[in-house]
Amino acid sequence: MAKAQMMFPAGFRWGTATAAYQVEGHNTHSDWWAWEQVDGRILHNHKAGQASNWWANAEADLDAAAHMGTNAHRLSLEWSRIEPEPSVFDQNALDRYRQILQALHDRGIEPMVTLHHFSNPLWLVEKGDFNSQIVVSYFQRYTAKVVAALGDLIPLWITINEPMVYMFMRYLVGAFPAPQKKGLLAGMEAVKHMLLCHAAAYHTIKDSYPAAQVGVAKNFPVFQAKPGSYFPARWWAGQVNFWFNELWMQAMVNGRLRTFIGSTPIANLAGSFDFVGVNYYTRFYVKFPPLGGFYDPSWGPEAVVSDGHYGEVYPAGLYQVIQNALNYHKPIYITENGLPDEDDDLRPSFILTHLREVWRAISFCYPVMGYYHWSLVDNFEWDRGWTQRFGLISLDPETQARDMRPSGRLYRDICHLNGISSEMAAQYTPALLATMFPGESPQSPAWQG
Ligand code: IFM
């Protein structure tokens, strides 16, 4: 039977991704935990609570990840667990992380570990966290502790997750736990301090483990002016793209941060990344003039939009951001890609169409080393609480009952094949078969033979 296949290179990382606060549960020393307690901040006043219960039993989901045939997983460490009070490091927490990392290795799953994923120890917030340069020495000390305790188990590191999303949601939108100072200037100052933290962590890791690969997971939305827009709108979309997508990357390349009036050097930053971590979700039509919101959520009649108006499903954008990432001349990992889709009616085709873009990039010899689907299991989605379900495995946070979604079974088939196939399209998303694999059908002679 000759069914069409798009095969990936041997050793390609088939991964899933999670973050500590979103799955572990009971991170009571985190700024998010305190933030959630006030009504009106999280949609429907949802609480993380025990989340996906990973602190007690990550192993259950890791078994499922192994059963799926994944060979990579991206997870994060919760700083507020490791250092619940300034200078007080919790050995039990480090031991538990060691257990989880070992559990990954034991299942043939390579860990990629994020040091900072949107959550701060409460004590750090009291000291001004990213508003103050003081954060850099604290972040370096935390990193050094993690490197000493866990470094032998971590081949791939992410220092900071989605720094520009973090800046935007926290300093400009105000939907993430409040910093001491808000607004654009404070936000830009925070970006500078995040870059300094990144550089300090990069060198701390490399000093002990020169072969470790260290990067940042950067969210790269596609920003566009609405089709048919005039020059000012297109110019503005370019500006948004520069400040949100390029600024951080250029700083890591050049060691200089562009400001509104020039640029400022950042010590030890130039060249401090070994790969580009791409988080890709969607395309935004940028509003011009930017009044009453920065993007236009009327996606157009053909657009497929995921739950809760999270965003347009736009697979071609993944290819575009991979092409842009080539500018940095480093290996590329798709460190997050996924969508909220509780009833799983979009996810199977989302996965196949996005992976086709990855395959297309690889077939042009673009160095894409792995794909980490967000997420392995439903988890606490920050300000949107439990309303958005990203998991290949569904979760009832009350009972902790889990069920593999059809997309989880599809991902299992993909990992086992090391590719995507017309047979998968026929089985999981028949409507896609003709467009993705023209001429292929279960009725065709090739499938009968
Ligand atoms: O859940 C988040 C994750 O923490 C960061 N990237 C986007 C995901 C989906 O919104």
PDB file of N, CA and C and ligand atoms in Angstrom, residues 19 22 117-118 161-162 219 279 281 310 336 374 379 381-382 384 390, ligand 1:
ATOM      1  N   ALA A  19       4.173  24.092  31.663  1.00  0.00           N
ATOM      2  CA  ALA A  19       4.901  25.024  32.535  1.00  0.00           C
ATOM      3  C   ALA A  19       4.486  24.764  33.977  1.00  0.00           C
ATOM      4  N   GLN A  22       1.315  26.073  35.699  1.00  0.00           N
ATOM      5  CA  GLN A  22       0.087  25.648  35.017  1.00  0.00           C
ATOM      6  C   GLN A  22      -0.277  24.186  35.301  1.00  0.00           C
ATOM      7  N   HIS A 117       8.992  30.987  33.735  1.00  0.00           N
ATOM      8  CA  HIS A 117       7.808  30.918  32.861  1.00  0.00           C
ATOM      9  C   HIS A 117       6.673  31.672  33.559  1.00  0.00           C
ATOM     10  N   PHE A 118       6.711  32.989  33.459  1.00  0.00           N
ATOM     11  CA  PHE A 118       5.630  33.904  33.888  1.00  0.00           C
ATOM     12  C   PHE A 118       5.402  34.007  35.390  1.00  0.00           C
ATOM     13  N   ASN A 161      10.725  32.363  29.310  1.00  0.00           N
ATOM     14  CA  ASN A 161       9.653  32.100  28.347  1.00  0.00           C
ATOM     15  C   ASN A 161       8.974  33.394  27.915  1.00  0.00           C
ATOM     16  N   GLU A 162       8.834  33.576  26.629  1.00  0.00           N
ATOM     17  CA  GLU A 162       8.029  34.653  26.030  1.00  0.00           C
ATOM     18  C   GLU A 162       8.203  35.994  26.725  1.00  0.00           C
ATOM     19  N   ASN A 219       7.831  34.043  21.691  1.00  0.00           N
ATOM     20  CA  ASN A 219       6.567  33.975  20.973  1.00  0.00           C
ATOM     21  C   ASN A 219       6.660  34.894  19.749  1.00  0.00           C
ATOM     22  N   ASN A 279       7.857  29.958  19.737  1.00  0.00           N
ATOM     23  CA  ASN A 279       6.474  29.665  20.146  1.00  0.00           C
ATOM     24  C   ASN A 279       5.592  30.313  19.094  1.00  0.00           C
ATOM     25  N   TYR A 281       1.612  30.603  17.586  1.00  0.00           N
ATOM     26  CA  TYR A 281       0.183  30.328  17.749  1.00  0.00           C
ATOM     27  C   TYR A 281      -0.679  30.901  16.629  1.00  0.00           C
ATOM     28  N   TYR A 310      -9.267  32.876  20.868  1.00  0.00           N
ATOM     29  CA  TYR A 310      -7.826  32.914  21.180  1.00  0.00           C
ATOM     30  C   TYR A 310      -7.037  33.381  19.970  1.00  0.00           C
ATOM     31  N   GLU A 336       6.736  25.813  21.288  1.00  0.00           N
ATOM     32  CA  GLU A 336       5.298  25.733  21.598  1.00  0.00           C
ATOM     33  C   GLU A 336       4.522  25.929  20.302  1.00  0.00           C
ATOM     34  N   TRP A 374       2.064  22.346  22.514  1.00  0.00           N
ATOM     35  CA  TRP A 374       1.451  22.892  23.721  1.00  0.00           C
ATOM     36  C   TRP A 374      -0.009  22.509  23.687  1.00  0.00           C
ATOM     37  N   ASN A 379      -4.368  22.449  31.209  1.00  0.00           N
ATOM     38  CA  ASN A 379      -3.750  23.065  32.398  1.00  0.00           C
ATOM     39  C   ASN A 379      -4.285  24.475  32.601  1.00  0.00           C
ATOM     40  N   GLU A 381      -4.786  28.100  32.421  1.00  0.00           N
ATOM     41  CA  GLU A 381      -4.381  29.016  31.358  1.00  0.00           C
ATOM     42  C   GLU A 381      -4.382  30.469  31.862  1.00  0.00           C
ATOM     43  N   TRP A 382      -3.582  30.740  32.888  1.00  0.00           N
ATOM     44  CA  TRP A 382      -3.327  32.102  33.359  1.00  0.00           C
ATOM     45  C   TRP A 382      -4.603  32.906  33.573  1.00  0.00           C
ATOM     46  N   ARG A 384      -7.034  33.348  31.811  1.00  0.00           N
ATOM     47  CA  ARG A 384      -8.238  32.732  31.250  1.00  0.00           C
ATOM     48  C   ARG A 384      -8.626  31.448  31.987  1.00  0.00           C
ATOM     49  N   PHE A 390      -5.862  23.283  26.166  1.00  0.00           N
ATOM     50  CA  PHE A 390      -4.845  23.070  25.133  1.00  0.00           C
ATOM     51  C   PHE A 390      -4.346  21.622  25.058  1.00  0.00           C
TER      52      PHE A 390
HETATM   53  O1  IFM B   1      -0.302  28.615  28.210  1.00  0.00           O
HETATM   54  C1  IFM B   1       0.497  29.505  27.502  1.00  0.00           C
HETATM   55  C2  IFM B   1       1.954  29.339  27.887  1.00  0.00           C
HETATM   56  O2  IFM B   1       2.141  29.497  29.250  1.00  0.00           O
HETATM   57  C3  IFM B   1       2.804  30.349  27.164  1.00  0.00           C
HETATM   58  N1  IFM B   1       2.561  30.328  25.747  1.00  0.00           N
HETATM   59  C4  IFM B   1       1.191  30.367  25.302  1.00  0.00           C
HETATM   60  C5  IFM B   1       0.391  29.287  26.009  1.00  0.00           C
HETATM   61  C6  IFM B   1      -1.063  29.295  25.524  1.00  0.00           C
HETATM   62  O3  IFM B   1      -1.662  30.533  25.742  1.00  0.00           O
END
